Coordinates of C-alpha atoms and ligand atoms in Angstrom, one line a residue:
M1 CA -89.1 -56.0 -38.3
D2 CA -92.7 -55.1 -38.3
Q3 CA -92.6 -51.4 -37.4
P4 CA -95.5 -49.2 -36.4
S5 CA -95.7 -45.8 -38.0
L6 CA -93.9 -42.9 -36.3
A7 CA -97.3 -41.2 -35.7
N8 CA -98.8 -44.2 -34.1
L9 CA -95.8 -44.7 -31.8
A10 CA -95.9 -41.2 -30.6
E11 CA -99.7 -41.4 -30.1
N12 CA -99.0 -44.3 -27.7
G13 CA -96.3 -42.5 -25.9
G14 CA -93.4 -44.4 -27.5
A15 CA -93.0 -48.0 -28.4
A16 CA -95.7 -50.1 -26.8
G17 CA -96.3 -47.3 -24.3
A18 CA -92.7 -47.7 -23.0
P19 CA -91.5 -44.9 -20.7
S20 CA -89.6 -42.0 -22.3
F21 CA -86.1 -41.1 -21.1
T22 CA -83.1 -39.1 -22.1
L23 CA -79.4 -40.0 -22.3
H24 CA -76.5 -37.6 -22.7
G25 CA -73.3 -38.2 -24.5
A26 CA -70.9 -36.4 -26.8
G27 CA -72.4 -35.3 -30.2
V28 CA -70.0 -36.1 -32.9
S29 CA -71.9 -35.2 -35.9
G30 CA -74.5 -32.6 -36.6
G31 CA -78.2 -32.9 -37.3
I32 CA -81.1 -34.7 -35.9
A33 CA -82.1 -38.3 -36.7
I34 CA -85.5 -39.8 -35.8
G35 CA -85.8 -43.6 -36.2
Y36 CA -86.1 -47.0 -34.6
A37 CA -83.4 -48.6 -32.5
H38 CA -81.4 -51.3 -34.2
L39 CA -79.2 -53.0 -31.7
V40 CA -76.0 -54.3 -33.2
S41 CA -73.5 -56.4 -31.4
T42 CA -69.9 -55.6 -32.3
A43 CA -68.2 -56.8 -29.2
R44 CA -65.4 -59.0 -30.3
L45 CA -67.4 -62.2 -30.1
E46 CA -70.7 -60.9 -31.4
V47 CA -71.3 -61.1 -35.1
A48 CA -73.8 -60.3 -37.8
H49 CA -76.7 -62.7 -38.3
Y50 CA -78.0 -63.4 -41.7
E51 CA -79.9 -66.1 -43.5
I52 CA -78.4 -68.2 -46.3
T53 CA -80.3 -70.1 -48.9
P54 CA -80.4 -74.0 -48.9
E55 CA -78.0 -74.0 -51.9
E56 CA -75.5 -71.9 -49.9
V57 CA -75.3 -74.3 -46.9
A58 CA -72.5 -76.6 -48.3
A59 CA -70.3 -73.5 -49.1
E60 CA -71.0 -72.1 -45.6
L61 CA -70.0 -75.4 -44.0
A62 CA -66.8 -75.5 -46.0
R63 CA -66.0 -72.0 -45.0
F64 CA -66.4 -73.0 -41.3
D65 CA -64.4 -76.1 -41.7
D66 CA -61.6 -74.2 -43.5
A67 CA -61.5 -71.7 -40.6
V68 CA -61.3 -74.5 -38.0
A69 CA -58.5 -76.2 -39.9
E70 CA -56.7 -72.9 -40.2
V71 CA -56.8 -72.3 -36.5
K72 CA -55.8 -75.9 -35.8
G73 CA -52.7 -75.3 -38.0
E74 CA -52.0 -72.1 -36.2
L75 CA -52.2 -73.7 -32.8
M76 CA -50.1 -76.7 -33.8
G77 CA -47.5 -74.4 -35.3
L78 CA -47.5 -72.5 -32.0
A79 CA -47.0 -75.7 -30.0
A80 CA -44.2 -76.9 -32.4
S81 CA -42.3 -73.6 -32.3
M82 CA -42.4 -73.3 -28.5
P83 CA -38.9 -73.1 -27.2
L84 CA -37.8 -75.7 -24.6
S85 CA -37.3 -72.9 -22.1
A86 CA -41.0 -71.7 -22.4
P87 CA -42.9 -72.1 -19.1
A88 CA -44.9 -75.4 -19.0
E89 CA -48.2 -73.4 -18.5
I90 CA -47.9 -71.9 -22.0
G91 CA -47.7 -75.4 -23.6
A92 CA -50.6 -76.6 -21.5
F93 CA -52.6 -73.6 -22.6
V94 CA -52.0 -74.2 -26.3
N95 CA -52.9 -77.9 -25.8
L96 CA -56.1 -76.9 -24.0
H97 CA -57.1 -74.6 -26.9
L98 CA -56.4 -77.5 -29.3
M99 CA -58.6 -79.7 -27.3
I100 CA -61.4 -77.2 -27.2
L101 CA -61.2 -76.7 -30.9
D102 CA -61.3 -80.4 -31.5
D103 CA -64.4 -80.9 -29.3
A104 CA -67.5 -81.7 -31.2
Q105 CA -69.3 -78.9 -29.3
I106 CA -67.2 -76.4 -31.2
S107 CA -66.2 -78.1 -34.4
Q108 CA -69.5 -79.9 -35.1
A109 CA -72.5 -78.4 -33.3
P110 CA -72.3 -75.1 -35.2
R111 CA -72.5 -77.1 -38.5
E112 CA -75.8 -78.5 -37.3
L113 CA -77.1 -75.0 -36.6
V114 CA -76.1 -73.9 -40.1
R115 CA -77.9 -76.8 -41.6
S116 CA -81.1 -76.6 -39.6
R117 CA -81.4 -72.8 -39.4
H118 CA -79.9 -71.7 -42.6
C119 CA -77.8 -69.1 -40.8
N120 CA -74.3 -67.9 -41.3
A121 CA -71.5 -69.9 -39.7
E122 CA -70.2 -67.0 -37.5
W123 CA -73.5 -66.6 -35.9
A124 CA -73.9 -70.4 -35.4
L125 CA -70.6 -70.6 -33.7
V126 CA -71.3 -67.7 -31.4
Q127 CA -74.7 -69.2 -30.5
Q128 CA -72.9 -72.5 -29.6
M129 CA -70.2 -70.6 -27.7
E130 CA -72.9 -68.8 -25.6
T131 CA -74.5 -72.2 -24.7
L132 CA -71.1 -73.5 -23.6
V133 CA -70.2 -70.4 -21.7
A134 CA -73.5 -70.6 -19.8
Q135 CA -72.6 -74.1 -18.8
F136 CA -69.1 -73.1 -17.6
E137 CA -70.6 -70.4 -15.5
E138 CA -72.6 -73.0 -13.6
F139 CA -69.4 -74.7 -12.3
E140 CA -68.7 -74.5 -8.6
D141 CA -65.0 -74.7 -9.2
A142 CA -63.5 -71.3 -9.9
Y143 CA -60.7 -72.8 -12.1
L144 CA -63.2 -74.5 -14.4
R145 CA -65.5 -71.5 -14.4
E146 CA -62.6 -69.4 -15.8
R147 CA -62.1 -71.8 -18.6
K148 CA -65.0 -70.1 -20.4
A149 CA -62.4 -67.5 -21.4
D150 CA -60.5 -70.2 -23.2
V151 CA -63.6 -71.2 -25.1
Q152 CA -64.1 -67.6 -26.0
Q153 CA -60.5 -67.1 -27.2
V154 CA -60.7 -70.2 -29.4
V155 CA -64.0 -69.0 -30.9
E156 CA -62.5 -65.6 -31.5
R157 CA -59.6 -67.2 -33.4
V158 CA -62.1 -69.1 -35.6
L159 CA -64.2 -66.0 -36.1
K160 CA -61.0 -64.1 -37.2
A161 CA -60.2 -66.8 -39.6
M162 CA -63.7 -66.5 -41.1
L163 CA -63.6 -62.7 -41.2
G164 CA -63.9 -61.2 -44.6
T165 CA -64.7 -64.5 -46.2
G166 CA -68.4 -64.3 -45.7
H167 CA -71.3 -62.5 -47.4
V168 CA -71.9 -58.9 -46.8
P169 CA -75.2 -59.1 -44.8
A170 CA -78.1 -57.5 -46.6
P171 CA -79.1 -54.2 -45.0
P172 CA -82.2 -54.5 -42.9
A173 CA -85.4 -53.3 -44.6
E174 CA -85.9 -49.5 -44.5
S175 CA -82.5 -49.1 -42.9
D176 CA -82.7 -45.4 -43.4
R177 CA -85.2 -45.3 -40.6
L178 CA -83.0 -47.2 -38.2
V179 CA -80.6 -45.8 -35.6
V180 CA -77.7 -48.1 -34.9
V181 CA -77.3 -48.7 -31.1
A182 CA -74.0 -50.4 -30.1
H183 CA -71.8 -50.6 -27.1
D184 CA -68.8 -49.9 -29.2
L185 CA -68.0 -49.7 -32.9
S186 CA -64.6 -49.9 -34.4
P187 CA -63.5 -47.7 -37.3
A188 CA -63.6 -50.9 -39.4
D189 CA -67.3 -51.5 -38.3
M190 CA -68.1 -47.9 -39.2
I191 CA -66.6 -48.1 -42.6
L192 CA -68.8 -51.1 -43.4
F193 CA -71.8 -49.0 -42.5
K194 CA -70.9 -46.8 -45.4
Q195 CA -72.6 -49.4 -47.6
T196 CA -75.9 -49.1 -45.7
Q197 CA -78.0 -46.1 -45.2
F198 CA -78.8 -45.8 -41.5
A199 CA -80.5 -42.7 -39.9
G200 CA -77.9 -42.3 -37.2
F201 CA -75.5 -44.0 -34.7
V202 CA -75.2 -44.0 -30.9
T203 CA -72.6 -45.8 -28.9
D204 CA -71.8 -46.3 -25.2
V205 CA -68.1 -45.7 -25.5
G206 CA -65.7 -43.7 -27.6
G207 CA -64.3 -40.2 -27.8
V208 CA -65.3 -37.4 -30.2
T209 CA -62.0 -37.6 -32.2
S210 CA -61.8 -41.4 -32.2
H211 CA -61.6 -42.8 -35.7
T212 CA -65.0 -44.3 -35.1
A213 CA -66.4 -40.8 -34.5
I214 CA -64.5 -39.4 -37.5
V215 CA -66.0 -42.0 -39.9
A216 CA -69.5 -41.3 -38.4
R217 CA -68.9 -37.7 -39.2
S218 CA -67.9 -38.5 -42.7
L219 CA -71.1 -40.4 -43.1
N220 CA -72.8 -37.1 -42.5
L221 CA -75.2 -38.7 -40.0
P222 CA -76.3 -37.6 -36.6
A223 CA -74.2 -39.6 -34.1
I224 CA -73.5 -39.6 -30.3
V225 CA -70.7 -41.4 -28.5
G226 CA -70.0 -42.0 -24.8
L227 CA -73.7 -42.6 -23.8
H228 CA -72.5 -45.3 -21.3
H229 CA -75.7 -47.4 -21.0
A230 CA -77.6 -47.0 -24.2
R231 CA -77.0 -50.5 -25.4
G232 CA -78.3 -52.0 -22.2
L233 CA -81.3 -49.7 -21.7
I234 CA -82.7 -49.5 -25.2
R235 CA -84.7 -52.2 -26.8
E236 CA -84.9 -53.2 -30.5
G237 CA -87.5 -51.1 -32.3
E238 CA -87.9 -48.4 -29.8
L239 CA -88.3 -44.9 -31.2
L240 CA -85.2 -42.7 -30.9
I241 CA -84.4 -39.0 -31.4
V242 CA -80.6 -38.5 -31.9
D243 CA -79.6 -34.9 -31.5
G244 CA -76.0 -35.0 -32.8
R245 CA -75.4 -31.3 -32.1
Q246 CA -76.3 -31.4 -28.4
G247 CA -75.3 -35.0 -27.8
V248 CA -78.8 -35.8 -26.5
L249 CA -80.6 -39.1 -27.1
I250 CA -84.4 -39.2 -26.4
V251 CA -85.9 -42.7 -26.1
N252 CA -89.6 -43.1 -26.7
P253 CA -90.4 -39.4 -27.0
D254 CA -93.9 -38.3 -26.5
R255 CA -95.9 -36.7 -29.3
Q256 CA -95.0 -33.1 -28.5
V257 CA -91.3 -33.7 -28.2
L258 CA -91.4 -35.7 -31.5
A259 CA -93.2 -32.8 -33.3
E260 CA -90.6 -30.3 -31.9
Y261 CA -87.7 -32.4 -33.2
E262 CA -89.3 -33.0 -36.5
L263 CA -89.5 -29.3 -37.0
R264 CA -85.9 -28.8 -35.9
R265 CA -84.8 -31.5 -38.3
S266 CA -86.5 -30.0 -41.3
Q267 CA -85.0 -26.6 -40.4
F268 CA -81.5 -28.2 -40.2
D269 CA -82.1 -29.9 -43.6
L270 CA -83.3 -26.6 -45.1
E271 CA -80.1 -24.8 -43.9
R272 CA -77.9 -27.5 -45.4
K273 CA -79.8 -27.2 -48.7
K274 CA -79.4 -23.5 -48.8
L275 CA -75.6 -23.8 -48.3
K276 CA -75.3 -25.8 -51.5
R277 CA -75.5 -22.4 -53.3
L278 CA -72.0 -21.7 -52.0
K279 CA -70.4 -24.7 -53.7
T280 CA -68.6 -22.8 -56.4
T281 CA -68.1 -19.6 -54.4
R282 CA -64.5 -19.0 -53.5
A283 CA -63.8 -19.1 -49.7
T284 CA -62.6 -15.5 -49.3
T285 CA -62.7 -13.5 -46.1
L286 CA -64.4 -10.1 -45.8
D287 CA -61.0 -8.5 -46.5
G288 CA -60.2 -10.6 -49.6
V289 CA -57.9 -13.2 -48.0
E290 CA -58.3 -16.5 -49.8
I291 CA -58.8 -19.6 -47.6
E292 CA -58.2 -23.1 -49.0
L293 CA -60.9 -25.5 -48.0
Q294 CA -60.0 -29.1 -48.7
A295 CA -61.5 -32.5 -47.8
N296 CA -60.6 -35.4 -45.7
I297 CA -61.6 -38.8 -47.1
E298 CA -61.3 -42.4 -46.1
L299 CA -62.3 -44.2 -49.2
P300 CA -62.1 -43.3 -52.9
Q301 CA -65.9 -43.1 -53.2
D302 CA -65.9 -40.2 -50.6
V303 CA -64.5 -37.9 -53.4
A304 CA -68.1 -37.4 -54.7
E305 CA -69.1 -35.8 -51.5
A306 CA -65.9 -33.7 -51.4
L307 CA -66.7 -32.4 -54.8
E308 CA -70.3 -31.7 -53.8
G309 CA -68.9 -29.6 -50.9
G310 CA -66.8 -27.6 -53.4
A311 CA -63.4 -29.0 -52.0
T312 CA -60.4 -27.4 -53.7
G313 CA -58.4 -30.6 -53.1
I314 CA -58.1 -33.6 -50.8
G315 CA -56.1 -32.5 -47.8
L316 CA -56.0 -35.9 -46.2
F317 CA -56.7 -39.3 -47.7
R318 CA -56.6 -41.8 -44.8
S319 CA -55.3 -44.6 -47.0
E320 CA -55.3 -47.2 -44.2
F321 CA -59.1 -47.6 -44.5
L322 CA -58.4 -49.5 -47.8
F323 CA -56.7 -52.1 -45.5
L324 CA -59.5 -52.7 -43.1
N325 CA -62.2 -55.4 -43.1
R326 CA -60.2 -57.9 -45.2
D327 CA -57.9 -60.8 -44.6
D328 CA -55.2 -59.9 -47.1
L329 CA -53.3 -56.7 -47.9
P330 CA -54.5 -54.7 -51.0
S331 CA -52.0 -55.3 -53.8
E332 CA -50.0 -52.6 -55.4
D333 CA -52.4 -52.5 -58.4
E334 CA -55.4 -52.3 -56.2
Q335 CA -54.0 -49.4 -54.3
F336 CA -52.8 -47.7 -57.4
E337 CA -56.3 -47.9 -58.9
S338 CA -57.9 -46.4 -55.8
Y339 CA -55.3 -43.6 -55.6
R340 CA -55.5 -42.9 -59.4
D341 CA -59.3 -42.8 -59.3
V342 CA -59.1 -40.1 -56.7
A343 CA -56.4 -38.2 -58.6
V344 CA -58.4 -38.3 -61.8
A345 CA -61.7 -37.3 -60.1
M346 CA -60.0 -34.3 -58.5
A347 CA -58.8 -33.2 -62.0
G348 CA -55.5 -31.6 -61.2
Q349 CA -56.5 -30.3 -57.7
P350 CA -54.1 -31.6 -55.0
V351 CA -54.7 -35.0 -53.6
T352 CA -52.8 -35.6 -50.4
I353 CA -52.4 -39.3 -49.7
R354 CA -51.3 -40.1 -46.3
T355 CA -49.2 -43.2 -46.0
L356 CA -50.6 -46.0 -43.8
D357 CA -51.6 -44.9 -40.4
L358 CA -52.3 -48.3 -38.9
G359 CA -52.0 -49.1 -35.3
A360 CA -53.9 -47.5 -32.3
D361 CA -57.6 -48.0 -33.1
K362 CA -57.1 -49.2 -36.7
T363 CA -55.6 -52.6 -37.0
I364 CA -55.4 -55.1 -39.7
N365 CA -55.8 -58.9 -39.5
G366 CA -52.5 -60.7 -38.8
A367 CA -50.6 -57.5 -38.1
D368 CA -51.7 -57.0 -34.5
R369 CA -48.5 -55.5 -33.3
A370 CA -50.0 -52.6 -31.4
G371 CA -48.3 -53.5 -28.1
P372 CA -49.5 -52.7 -24.6
N373 CA -50.2 -49.0 -25.3
P374 CA -51.4 -48.9 -29.0
A375 CA -51.5 -45.1 -29.3
M376 CA -47.9 -44.9 -28.4
G377 CA -46.8 -48.2 -30.0
L378 CA -45.8 -49.3 -33.4
R379 CA -48.2 -47.0 -35.2
A380 CA -48.3 -45.1 -38.5
I381 CA -44.8 -44.4 -39.9
R382 CA -43.2 -46.5 -37.2
F383 CA -45.2 -49.5 -38.4
C384 CA -44.4 -48.7 -42.1
L385 CA -40.7 -48.5 -41.4
A386 CA -40.9 -51.8 -39.6
E387 CA -42.7 -53.4 -42.6
P388 CA -40.5 -52.3 -45.6
Q389 CA -42.2 -54.5 -48.2
M390 CA -45.7 -53.2 -47.3
F391 CA -44.4 -49.6 -47.3
L392 CA -42.6 -49.9 -50.6
T393 CA -45.7 -51.4 -52.2
Q394 CA -47.8 -48.4 -51.0
L395 CA -45.2 -45.9 -52.1
R396 CA -45.0 -47.5 -55.6
A397 CA -48.8 -47.3 -55.9
I398 CA -48.9 -43.7 -54.8
L399 CA -46.1 -42.7 -57.2
R400 CA -47.8 -44.5 -60.1
A401 CA -51.0 -42.6 -59.3
S402 CA -49.0 -39.3 -59.3
H403 CA -48.9 -39.5 -63.1
Y404 CA -52.6 -38.9 -63.2
G405 CA -53.0 -35.8 -61.2
K406 CA -51.5 -33.6 -58.5
V407 CA -50.7 -36.3 -55.9
R408 CA -48.8 -35.4 -52.7
L409 CA -47.4 -37.8 -50.1
L410 CA -48.1 -37.2 -46.5
V411 CA -46.3 -39.0 -43.7
P412 CA -48.1 -39.4 -40.3
M413 CA -46.7 -39.3 -36.8
L414 CA -43.3 -38.0 -37.3
A415 CA -41.1 -37.3 -34.3
H416 CA -37.6 -37.8 -35.5
A417 CA -35.6 -36.3 -38.4
H418 CA -34.2 -39.8 -39.1
E419 CA -37.8 -41.0 -39.8
V420 CA -38.0 -38.4 -42.6
E421 CA -34.6 -39.5 -44.0
H422 CA -35.8 -43.2 -44.0
V423 CA -38.9 -42.2 -45.8
F424 CA -36.8 -40.4 -48.4
Q425 CA -34.7 -43.5 -48.9
F426 CA -37.8 -45.7 -49.4
V427 CA -39.3 -43.2 -51.9
R428 CA -36.0 -43.2 -53.8
Q429 CA -36.0 -47.0 -53.8
A430 CA -39.6 -47.0 -55.0
K431 CA -38.8 -44.5 -57.8
D432 CA -35.7 -46.6 -58.9
T433 CA -37.8 -49.7 -59.3
L434 CA -40.4 -47.7 -61.3
D435 CA -37.7 -46.2 -63.5
A436 CA -36.2 -49.7 -64.1
Q437 CA -39.7 -50.7 -65.4
G438 CA -40.2 -47.5 -67.3
I439 CA -43.4 -46.7 -65.3
P440 CA -44.2 -43.0 -65.3
Y441 CA -44.7 -40.9 -62.1
D442 CA -44.4 -37.3 -61.0
R443 CA -40.7 -36.8 -60.4
E444 CA -41.4 -33.6 -58.4
I445 CA -43.9 -35.3 -56.1
E446 CA -44.1 -33.3 -52.9
I447 CA -43.5 -35.0 -49.6
G448 CA -45.1 -33.5 -46.5
G449 CA -45.3 -34.5 -42.8
M450 CA -48.0 -34.5 -40.2
I451 CA -47.3 -32.5 -37.1
E452 CA -49.2 -34.4 -34.5
I453 CA -46.6 -35.3 -31.9
P454 CA -45.7 -32.4 -29.6
A455 CA -42.0 -33.2 -30.2
A456 CA -42.4 -32.5 -33.9
A457 CA -44.1 -29.1 -33.2
L458 CA -41.5 -28.1 -30.7
A459 CA -38.6 -29.1 -33.0
L460 CA -40.3 -27.9 -36.1
G461 CA -37.1 -26.8 -37.8
L462 CA -36.1 -30.4 -38.3
F463 CA -39.2 -30.9 -40.4
L464 CA -39.4 -27.5 -42.1
K465 CA -36.0 -27.9 -43.7
R466 CA -36.7 -31.4 -45.0
L467 CA -40.3 -31.4 -46.1
D468 CA -42.3 -29.6 -48.8
F469 CA -45.4 -29.0 -46.7
L470 CA -46.8 -29.7 -43.2
S471 CA -50.3 -30.7 -42.0
I472 CA -51.2 -30.4 -38.3
G473 CA -53.1 -33.4 -37.0
T474 CA -54.8 -31.8 -34.1
N475 CA -56.6 -35.0 -33.0
D476 CA -53.3 -36.7 -32.1
L477 CA -51.6 -33.5 -31.2
I478 CA -54.2 -32.9 -28.5
Q479 CA -54.1 -36.6 -27.5
Y480 CA -50.4 -36.6 -27.0
T481 CA -50.1 -33.1 -25.5
L482 CA -52.7 -33.7 -22.9
A483 CA -51.9 -37.4 -22.4
I484 CA -55.5 -38.5 -23.0
D485 CA -56.5 -41.5 -25.1
R486 CA -58.8 -40.1 -27.8
T487 CA -60.8 -43.3 -27.9
D488 CA -61.4 -43.4 -24.1
D489 CA -64.7 -41.7 -23.1
T490 CA -63.7 -41.7 -19.4
V491 CA -61.1 -39.0 -20.2
A492 CA -63.1 -37.4 -23.0
H493 CA -63.9 -34.4 -20.7
L494 CA -60.2 -33.6 -20.6
Y495 CA -59.9 -33.4 -24.4
D496 CA -59.6 -29.7 -24.9
P497 CA -58.6 -28.0 -28.2
L498 CA -58.5 -24.7 -26.3
H499 CA -56.0 -25.8 -23.7
P500 CA -53.2 -23.1 -23.8
A501 CA -50.6 -25.8 -24.4
V502 CA -52.5 -27.0 -27.5
L503 CA -53.1 -23.5 -28.8
W504 CA -49.5 -22.6 -28.3
L505 CA -48.3 -25.6 -30.3
V506 CA -50.7 -25.0 -33.1
A507 CA -50.0 -21.3 -33.2
H508 CA -46.2 -21.9 -33.1
T509 CA -46.4 -24.4 -36.0
I510 CA -48.5 -22.1 -38.2
R511 CA -46.4 -19.0 -37.5
T512 CA -43.0 -20.8 -38.0
A513 CA -44.1 -22.5 -41.1
N514 CA -45.6 -19.3 -42.6
K515 CA -42.3 -17.5 -41.8
A516 CA -40.3 -20.2 -43.5
G517 CA -42.6 -20.1 -46.5
V518 CA -43.6 -23.8 -46.1
P519 CA -47.3 -24.5 -46.7
V520 CA -49.1 -25.6 -43.6
A521 CA -52.6 -27.0 -43.2
V522 CA -54.7 -28.3 -40.3
C523 CA -56.4 -31.6 -41.1
G524 CA -57.5 -32.7 -37.6
E525 CA -61.1 -32.3 -36.5
M526 CA -60.3 -28.8 -35.3
A527 CA -60.3 -27.7 -39.0
G528 CA -64.0 -28.7 -39.4
D529 CA -65.1 -27.2 -36.1
A530 CA -67.0 -24.0 -36.8
A531 CA -66.1 -22.8 -33.3
M532 CA -62.4 -22.8 -34.2
T533 CA -62.4 -21.5 -37.8
R534 CA -61.9 -17.8 -36.9
L535 CA -59.4 -18.5 -34.3
L536 CA -57.3 -20.6 -36.8
V537 CA -57.6 -17.8 -39.4
G538 CA -56.5 -15.4 -36.7
L539 CA -53.5 -17.6 -36.0
G540 CA -52.5 -17.3 -39.7
L541 CA -53.9 -20.6 -41.1
R542 CA -54.9 -20.4 -44.7
Q543 CA -55.4 -24.1 -45.5
F544 CA -58.0 -26.2 -43.8
S545 CA -58.9 -29.9 -44.5
M546 CA -62.1 -31.4 -43.0
H547 CA -64.7 -34.0 -43.6
P548 CA -66.8 -33.0 -46.6
A549 CA -70.0 -32.3 -44.8
Q550 CA -68.4 -29.4 -43.0
L551 CA -67.0 -27.7 -46.1
L552 CA -69.9 -25.5 -46.9
P553 CA -70.8 -24.4 -43.3
I554 CA -67.1 -23.5 -42.8
K555 CA -67.1 -21.6 -46.1
Q556 CA -70.1 -19.6 -45.0
L557 CA -68.2 -18.6 -41.9
V558 CA -65.1 -17.7 -43.8
L559 CA -67.1 -15.4 -46.0
H560 CA -68.2 -13.5 -42.9
T561 CA -64.8 -13.3 -41.2
S562 CA -62.6 -10.3 -40.9
V563 CA -58.9 -11.2 -40.7
P564 CA -57.7 -8.2 -38.7
E565 CA -60.4 -8.8 -36.1
A566 CA -59.6 -12.5 -36.0
E567 CA -55.9 -11.7 -35.6
A568 CA -56.4 -9.3 -32.7
L569 CA -58.7 -11.7 -30.8
A570 CA -56.5 -14.7 -31.5
A571 CA -53.5 -12.9 -30.1
R572 CA -55.5 -12.1 -26.9
I573 CA -56.7 -15.8 -26.7
L574 CA -53.1 -17.0 -26.9
R575 CA -52.1 -14.7 -24.0
A576 CA -55.1 -15.6 -21.8
E577 CA -54.3 -18.7 -20.0
D578 CA -57.4 -18.8 -17.8
R579 CA -60.0 -21.3 -19.1
D580 CA -63.0 -19.1 -18.7
K581 CA -61.3 -16.1 -20.2
V582 CA -60.2 -18.1 -23.3
R583 CA -63.8 -19.3 -23.7
S584 CA -65.3 -15.9 -23.5
L585 CA -62.8 -14.5 -26.0
V586 CA -63.6 -17.3 -28.4
E587 CA -67.3 -16.6 -28.0
R588 CA -66.6 -13.0 -28.8
L589 CA -64.6 -13.9 -31.9
N590 CA -67.5 -16.1 -33.1
A591 CA -70.2 -13.6 -32.3
Ligands
PEP1 C1 -55.1 -36.1 -36.6 O1 -54.4 -36.8 -35.8 O2 -55.5 -35.0 -36.3 C2 -55.3 -36.6 -37.9 C3 -55.8 -35.8 -38.9 O3 -55.1 -37.9 -38.2 P1 -56.0 -39.1 -37.6 O4 -57.3 -38.5 -37.0 O5 -56.3 -40.0 -38.7 O6 -55.1 -39.7 -36.6
MG2 MG1 -53.4 -38.5 -36.5

């Protein structure tokens, strides 16, 4: 992309004199980014576009042919396994999909595009699909018009078959000056962006505690979600200002606005730099109470940032991110190496590895068992208990890594005591197999549970007496307490960490665990929210785990916090049920 300089753009009043406008959404990550719009398509059927060399054409065609053959096999298998009692329409639908797949428009035309344009096969297939869909849309007959959905479904199957077998597209030139603009991004998309330096992200949909937002935060880049129409209104290459703190996106700013935001950006960067001095300072309150500040990570390479932020441990390793963006499952050895690397890098400080939390907004290929309501479906520990082989593989990998550092095991989404008992049985089984092979592991490995379903908080005793430690997952606890899907921006305004019911559950969990002498942490986004730090300290919390970029700002806050003051105000906040009253007391606490 041939980009004019920032100064020239502003001089002309934005890109090519285009009008300036502002959009509002939810800021999910601090700071200000200034850069050019880079529109990415991540809807299910939109894919990356990249060039291949003439020498790569044959391999690309083979990749495409393999995917078509794989889907054909799948569909034929489906047709063959259809019970006699199945409704005739289902058989007809499978046959229709087989016909579409066999049609030269789908199985041959994209090959021509790959040959003539030297493009990747996914892109060629989607181009061809769009041509076909446009033709279907012209049909008078409603039934025929609707068949475009079948074409899309077949194409989607082929794309899925190709997923993970392609090249990683090269990042666009000067990507650190590009702001990604998308309708939606999945957590898997976001994790891919970790390999590319963009200036910021904005999306039309998504909630502030969706996993997409969480990964954006872990990238430590300004980001905004829930902008509704950004993808439709913004054109490629337009100049954007992303204010991730305020959730404001300015498109084609004029010269004055640009200068103002450039100043704010350098002030923000300066503040961040100054905070680095606190890296080795202990997080102690004004009255000498020690607060543990640990990091949440998604991938082993995030450890570097956690150490930069002075983390005293990994409070949450979201291991499921190792499973995304690939066709197969990571082997035991591969998982072991990832976990061990983190354990070694943390040099004896605790590394809390959460067992797979797949389902809801994080799904893996071929295991799409999320059901009609993914957040309440076969997710996290429920999924693991239903997939014993996969679970045992992970447990063995974690146990093996425990020989190399202070590894702890954390189980997500517990609601029942029998789930804990089942986990213990699996851990025992994994230990037995390691013993039989003479493989060393930490025999005293601690097993903890996430308190993120209201039932678990309310029946805390069940978990306190069985587990070595607890970690409160406020993202899900809020989602389930207030019955709002954390990924759905249409209910994002109802997502309220200060709702009395939420505060009661959090306070009750902390108080009860402290009383029982069972270590308790908060690892949801609340832990890294500076507005909540003093309140949590006042409620008795001494262990926080957050995305690495927040460690130092939160430490600075802790250093200026008085525990008795926080306790007194926290008690009043808990009693005050009125929304405005709660907010004004929190403001006072943070003043
Ligand atoms: C939580 O629910 O608060 C949590 C930390 O887990 P996740 O965000 O991965 O669901
Ligand atoms: Mg959770």
